[in-house]
CSV table of C-alpha atoms in Angstrom, one decimal:
chain,number,residue,atom,x,y,z
N,1,GLY,CA,25.7,-175.4,-56.0
N,2,ALA,CA,27.9,-173.6,-58.5
N,3,GLY,CA,26.3,-173.5,-61.5
N,4,VAL,CA,27.9,-172.8,-64.9
N,5,SER,CA,30.0,-169.0,-65.0
N,6,GLN,CA,31.5,-166.9,-67.7
N,7,SER,CA,33.3,-164.3,-67.8
N,8,PRO,CA,33.5,-161.8,-68.8
N,9,ARG,CA,29.3,-160.7,-69.3
N,10,TYR,CA,29.8,-158.3,-71.4
N,11,LYS,CA,33.0,-157.4,-73.9
N,12,VAL,CA,33.7,-154.3,-76.2
N,13,ALA,CA,36.6,-154.8,-78.6
N,14,LYS,CA,37.4,-152.7,-80.9
N,15,ARG,CA,37.4,-154.4,-85.1
N,16,GLY,CA,40.5,-156.8,-85.3
N,17,GLN,CA,40.9,-157.2,-81.5
N,18,ASP,CA,41.5,-160.0,-79.9
N,19,VAL,CA,39.7,-161.4,-76.9
N,20,ALA,CA,38.9,-164.6,-75.0
N,21,LEU,CA,36.1,-165.7,-73.1
N,22,ARG,CA,36.2,-168.5,-70.1
N,23,CYS,CA,34.1,-170.8,-69.0
N,24,ASP,CA,33.6,-172.4,-66.3
N,25,PRO,CA,31.4,-175.8,-66.2
N,26,ILE,CA,29.8,-177.5,-63.1
N,27,SER,CA,32.0,-179.2,-61.6
N,28,GLY,CA,32.4,-183.0,-62.6
N,29,HIS,CA,30.3,-182.5,-66.1
N,30,VAL,CA,32.1,-184.1,-68.7
N,31,SER,CA,30.5,-182.8,-71.7
N,32,LEU,CA,31.2,-178.2,-72.7
N,33,PHE,CA,28.8,-176.9,-74.9
N,34,TRP,CA,29.8,-173.2,-77.0
N,35,TYR,CA,27.2,-171.7,-78.8
N,36,GLN,CA,26.9,-168.4,-80.5
N,37,GLN,CA,23.5,-166.3,-80.1
N,38,ALA,CA,22.7,-163.8,-82.1
N,39,LEU,CA,19.3,-161.1,-81.9
N,40,GLY,CA,16.1,-163.0,-82.3
N,41,GLN,CA,18.1,-166.1,-82.6
N,42,GLY,CA,18.8,-169.9,-81.3
N,43,PRO,CA,21.8,-170.9,-80.2
N,44,GLU,CA,23.9,-171.6,-82.5
N,45,PHE,CA,26.6,-175.1,-81.8
N,46,LEU,CA,29.7,-173.7,-82.5
N,47,THR,CA,32.2,-176.8,-80.9
N,48,TYR,CA,31.7,-179.4,-78.1
N,49,PHE,CA,34.4,-181.3,-75.3
N,50,GLN,CA,34.1,-184.0,-74.1
N,51,ASN,CA,36.4,-183.9,-70.9
N,52,GLU,CA,39.6,-182.1,-72.6
N,53,ALA,CA,39.1,-183.7,-75.9
N,54,GLN,CA,37.8,-181.1,-78.7
N,55,LEU,CA,35.4,-183.9,-80.4
N,56,ASP,CA,33.5,-181.2,-83.0
N,57,LYS,CA,34.3,-177.9,-84.3
N,58,SER,CA,32.1,-178.5,-86.9
N,59,GLY,CA,30.4,-174.8,-86.0
N,60,LEU,CA,33.2,-172.5,-85.8
N,61,PRO,CA,32.2,-169.8,-88.4
N,62,SER,CA,36.3,-168.9,-89.3
N,63,ASP,CA,39.7,-170.3,-88.4
N,64,ARG,CA,39.7,-166.5,-86.3
N,65,PHE,CA,37.7,-169.0,-83.7
N,66,PHE,CA,39.9,-170.6,-81.2
N,67,ALA,CA,38.8,-173.4,-78.3
N,68,GLU,CA,40.3,-175.4,-75.8
N,69,ARG,CA,39.8,-177.4,-72.3
N,70,PRO,CA,43.2,-178.5,-71.9
N,71,GLU,CA,42.0,-180.0,-68.1
N,72,GLY,CA,38.7,-181.1,-69.2
N,73,SER,CA,37.1,-178.0,-66.8
N,74,VAL,CA,37.4,-174.8,-67.8
N,75,SER,CA,37.4,-173.4,-71.6
N,76,THR,CA,38.2,-170.5,-73.0
N,77,LEU,CA,37.0,-169.4,-76.7
N,78,LYS,CA,39.3,-166.9,-78.4
N,79,ILE,CA,38.8,-164.7,-80.8
N,80,GLN,CA,41.3,-163.6,-83.6
N,81,ARG,CA,40.9,-160.1,-85.4
N,82,THR,CA,37.2,-159.9,-84.3
N,83,GLN,CA,34.9,-158.4,-86.9
N,84,GLN,CA,31.6,-157.0,-86.6
N,85,GLU,CA,29.4,-160.6,-87.5
N,86,ASP,CA,31.6,-161.6,-84.5
N,87,SER,CA,29.0,-159.6,-82.2
N,88,ALA,CA,26.7,-162.0,-80.4
N,89,VAL,CA,26.0,-163.4,-77.0
N,90,TYR,CA,28.6,-166.3,-76.5
N,91,LEU,CA,26.7,-169.0,-74.8
N,92,CYS,CA,28.5,-172.1,-72.8
N,93,ALA,CA,27.1,-175.1,-71.3
N,94,SER,CA,28.1,-178.1,-69.5
N,95,SER,CA,26.6,-181.6,-69.6
N,96,PRO,CA,26.8,-184.8,-66.8
N,97,GLY,CA,27.1,-187.0,-69.9
N,98,ALA,CA,28.2,-187.7,-73.3
N,99,ALA,CA,27.0,-185.4,-76.1
N,100,GLY,CA,24.9,-187.9,-77.3
N,101,ASP,CA,22.9,-189.2,-73.9
N,102,SER,CA,20.2,-186.5,-73.7
N,103,TYR,CA,21.3,-185.3,-71.0
N,104,GLU,CA,20.2,-181.7,-70.1
N,105,GLN,CA,22.3,-178.6,-70.4
N,106,TYR,CA,23.5,-176.3,-68.0
N,107,PHE,CA,23.9,-173.3,-69.4
N,108,GLY,CA,26.0,-170.5,-68.3
N,109,PRO,CA,24.7,-166.6,-68.2
N,110,GLY,CA,26.4,-165.7,-71.7
N,111,THR,CA,29.2,-163.6,-72.7
N,112,ARG,CA,27.8,-160.1,-74.8
N,113,LEU,CA,30.8,-159.0,-77.5
N,114,THR,CA,30.2,-156.3,-79.1
N,115,VAL,CA,32.8,-155.9,-81.6
N,116,THR,CA,32.6,-152.0,-82.6
J,1,ARG,CA,15.6,-175.5,-95.5
J,2,LYS,CA,16.8,-174.8,-91.5
J,3,GLU,CA,17.6,-178.3,-89.3
J,4,VAL,CA,14.9,-177.6,-87.2
J,5,GLU,CA,12.4,-175.1,-88.0
J,6,GLN,CA,9.9,-172.6,-85.7
J,7,ASP,CA,7.4,-170.3,-86.3
J,8,PRO,CA,8.9,-167.3,-84.3
J,9,GLY,CA,5.8,-165.4,-83.6
J,10,PRO,CA,5.2,-163.8,-81.3
J,11,PHE,CA,2.1,-165.9,-79.9
J,12,ASN,CA,0.0,-163.1,-78.1
J,13,VAL,CA,-2.9,-164.6,-75.3
J,14,PRO,CA,-4.6,-164.2,-72.5
J,15,GLU,CA,-3.7,-165.3,-69.0
J,16,GLY,CA,-5.7,-168.3,-68.3
J,17,ALA,CA,-5.7,-169.5,-72.5
J,18,THR,CA,-4.0,-172.2,-73.9
J,19,VAL,CA,-1.2,-172.4,-76.4
J,20,ALA,CA,0.5,-174.5,-79.0
J,21,PHE,CA,3.2,-174.5,-80.8
J,22,ASN,CA,5.2,-176.5,-83.7
J,23,CYS,CA,8.8,-177.8,-84.3
J,24,THR,CA,9.8,-179.0,-87.2
J,25,TYR,CA,13.4,-181.5,-87.8
J,26,SER,CA,14.2,-182.1,-91.2
J,27,ASN,CA,16.7,-184.8,-90.7
J,28,SER,CA,14.7,-188.8,-89.8
J,29,ALA,CA,17.3,-190.0,-87.7
J,30,SER,CA,16.8,-187.1,-84.5
J,31,GLN,CA,16.3,-189.7,-81.7
J,32,SER,CA,16.0,-187.1,-78.7
J,33,PHE,CA,13.9,-183.3,-78.6
J,34,PHE,CA,13.9,-180.8,-76.0
J,35,TRP,CA,12.1,-177.9,-75.2
J,36,TYR,CA,14.5,-174.9,-73.6
J,37,ARG,CA,12.6,-171.9,-72.3
J,38,GLN,CA,14.4,-168.2,-72.6
J,39,ASP,CA,13.7,-165.1,-70.5
J,40,CYS,CA,15.0,-162.2,-72.3
J,41,ARG,CA,18.1,-161.3,-71.8
J,42,LYS,CA,19.0,-165.0,-70.1
J,43,GLU,CA,20.3,-168.1,-70.9
J,44,PRO,CA,18.3,-170.9,-72.1
J,45,LYS,CA,16.5,-173.8,-69.4
J,46,LEU,CA,15.3,-176.6,-69.7
J,47,LEU,CA,11.7,-177.0,-69.8
J,48,MET,CA,11.0,-181.0,-71.0
J,49,SER,CA,12.1,-183.2,-72.6
J,50,VAL,CA,9.8,-185.0,-75.1
J,51,TYR,CA,9.4,-188.8,-75.0
J,52,SER,CA,7.7,-190.8,-77.6
J,53,SER,CA,4.3,-191.5,-76.1
J,54,GLY,CA,4.1,-187.9,-75.4
J,55,ASN,CA,4.8,-186.8,-71.9
J,56,GLU,CA,3.2,-184.4,-69.8
J,57,ASP,CA,4.6,-182.1,-66.7
J,58,GLY,CA,1.9,-179.6,-64.6
J,59,ARG,CA,0.0,-177.5,-67.3
J,60,PHE,CA,2.3,-178.1,-70.2
J,61,THR,CA,2.3,-181.1,-72.8
J,62,ALA,CA,5.2,-182.4,-75.1
J,63,GLN,CA,4.6,-184.5,-78.1
J,64,LEU,CA,6.2,-186.1,-80.9
J,65,ASN,CA,5.0,-187.3,-84.2
J,66,ARG,CA,7.9,-189.0,-86.3
J,67,ALA,CA,5.8,-190.0,-89.6
J,68,SER,CA,5.6,-186.1,-89.6
J,69,GLN,CA,9.0,-185.0,-88.1
J,70,TYR,CA,7.4,-182.0,-85.9
J,71,ILE,CA,7.4,-181.8,-81.8
J,72,SER,CA,4.8,-179.5,-80.3
J,73,LEU,CA,4.1,-177.6,-77.0
J,74,LEU,CA,0.9,-177.7,-75.5
J,75,ILE,CA,0.6,-174.6,-72.8
J,76,ARG,CA,-2.7,-175.2,-70.6
J,77,ASP,CA,-4.0,-172.1,-68.2
J,78,SER,CA,-0.9,-169.7,-69.6
J,79,LYS,CA,0.1,-167.5,-66.5
J,80,LEU,CA,2.1,-163.9,-67.0
J,81,SER,CA,5.2,-165.9,-66.1
J,82,ASP,CA,5.1,-168.0,-68.9
J,83,SER,CA,6.4,-165.0,-71.0
J,84,ALA,CA,9.3,-166.5,-72.9
J,85,THR,CA,11.0,-168.0,-76.3
J,86,TYR,CA,10.9,-171.3,-76.2
J,87,LEU,CA,13.0,-173.2,-78.1
J,88,CYS,CA,13.1,-176.3,-79.7
J,89,VAL,CA,15.9,-179.0,-79.9
J,90,ALA,CA,16.9,-181.9,-81.5
J,91,LEU,CA,19.4,-184.3,-81.5
J,92,TRP,CA,21.1,-187.1,-83.7
J,93,GLY,CA,23.9,-189.4,-83.4
J,94,TYR,CA,24.9,-191.3,-80.3
J,95,SER,CA,27.8,-190.8,-77.3
J,96,SER,CA,30.5,-188.6,-78.8
J,97,ALA,CA,29.0,-187.8,-82.2
J,98,SER,CA,26.1,-186.1,-81.9
J,99,LYS,CA,24.4,-183.1,-82.8
J,100,ILE,CA,22.4,-180.8,-81.1
J,101,ILE,CA,20.3,-178.4,-83.1
J,102,PHE,CA,18.3,-175.6,-81.5
J,103,GLY,CA,15.3,-173.9,-83.3
J,104,SER,CA,15.5,-170.1,-83.9
J,105,GLY,CA,12.7,-170.1,-80.9
J,106,THR,CA,9.2,-169.2,-80.6
J,107,ARG,CA,8.5,-166.2,-78.6
J,108,LEU,CA,5.2,-165.8,-76.3
J,109,SER,CA,4.0,-162.9,-74.7
J,110,ILE,CA,0.4,-163.6,-72.3
J,111,ARG,CA,-1.2,-160.6,-71.5
J,112,PRO,CA,-3.5,-160.1,-68.3
């Protein structure tokens, strides 16, 4: 079956531009996570949705970052006024149960964002 | 101190060797642990969960030591295809109020 998909796969933005990154989770998955992964580092948690509810956004680095999942399926991560330090791979993952229920997370291929 | 720490490596070992690496976690309330594998420029994929009593999956063995707050991964008879970055993951909390923390990863390179 279809896995997690993300679009675009690559995005180059000029400093100060706004970007929107899309995630299509596996159908029926309750949980959706966004991570930021810098080169040579592990994924850093950004935010978590259970269905349409954003239950944890403690990892969002600034108020320029905003995420939504209005109908409990597709999610969008928006970054306003991009800065060079936002350059990273943004990974989306989905899971069939709640975050703490120890289900496997299924990752999408990521969006590689480069801010010039 | 990071909440989940791993030796970044790289570990460079010959094919057929046994290799082991550890991961330490700082939150004693952590209740679930995982090893994920990430190939270069690919997404992480679950390798195995780590159970309290330790568990084995083919050539891979995972162990948990709660007293010392570390988990380990042992790979026996390593293959060229085992070359990847191995990410340690700790989870604490329950249901919707939980934290999932990834380590920075340990790079493993298997040479012929």
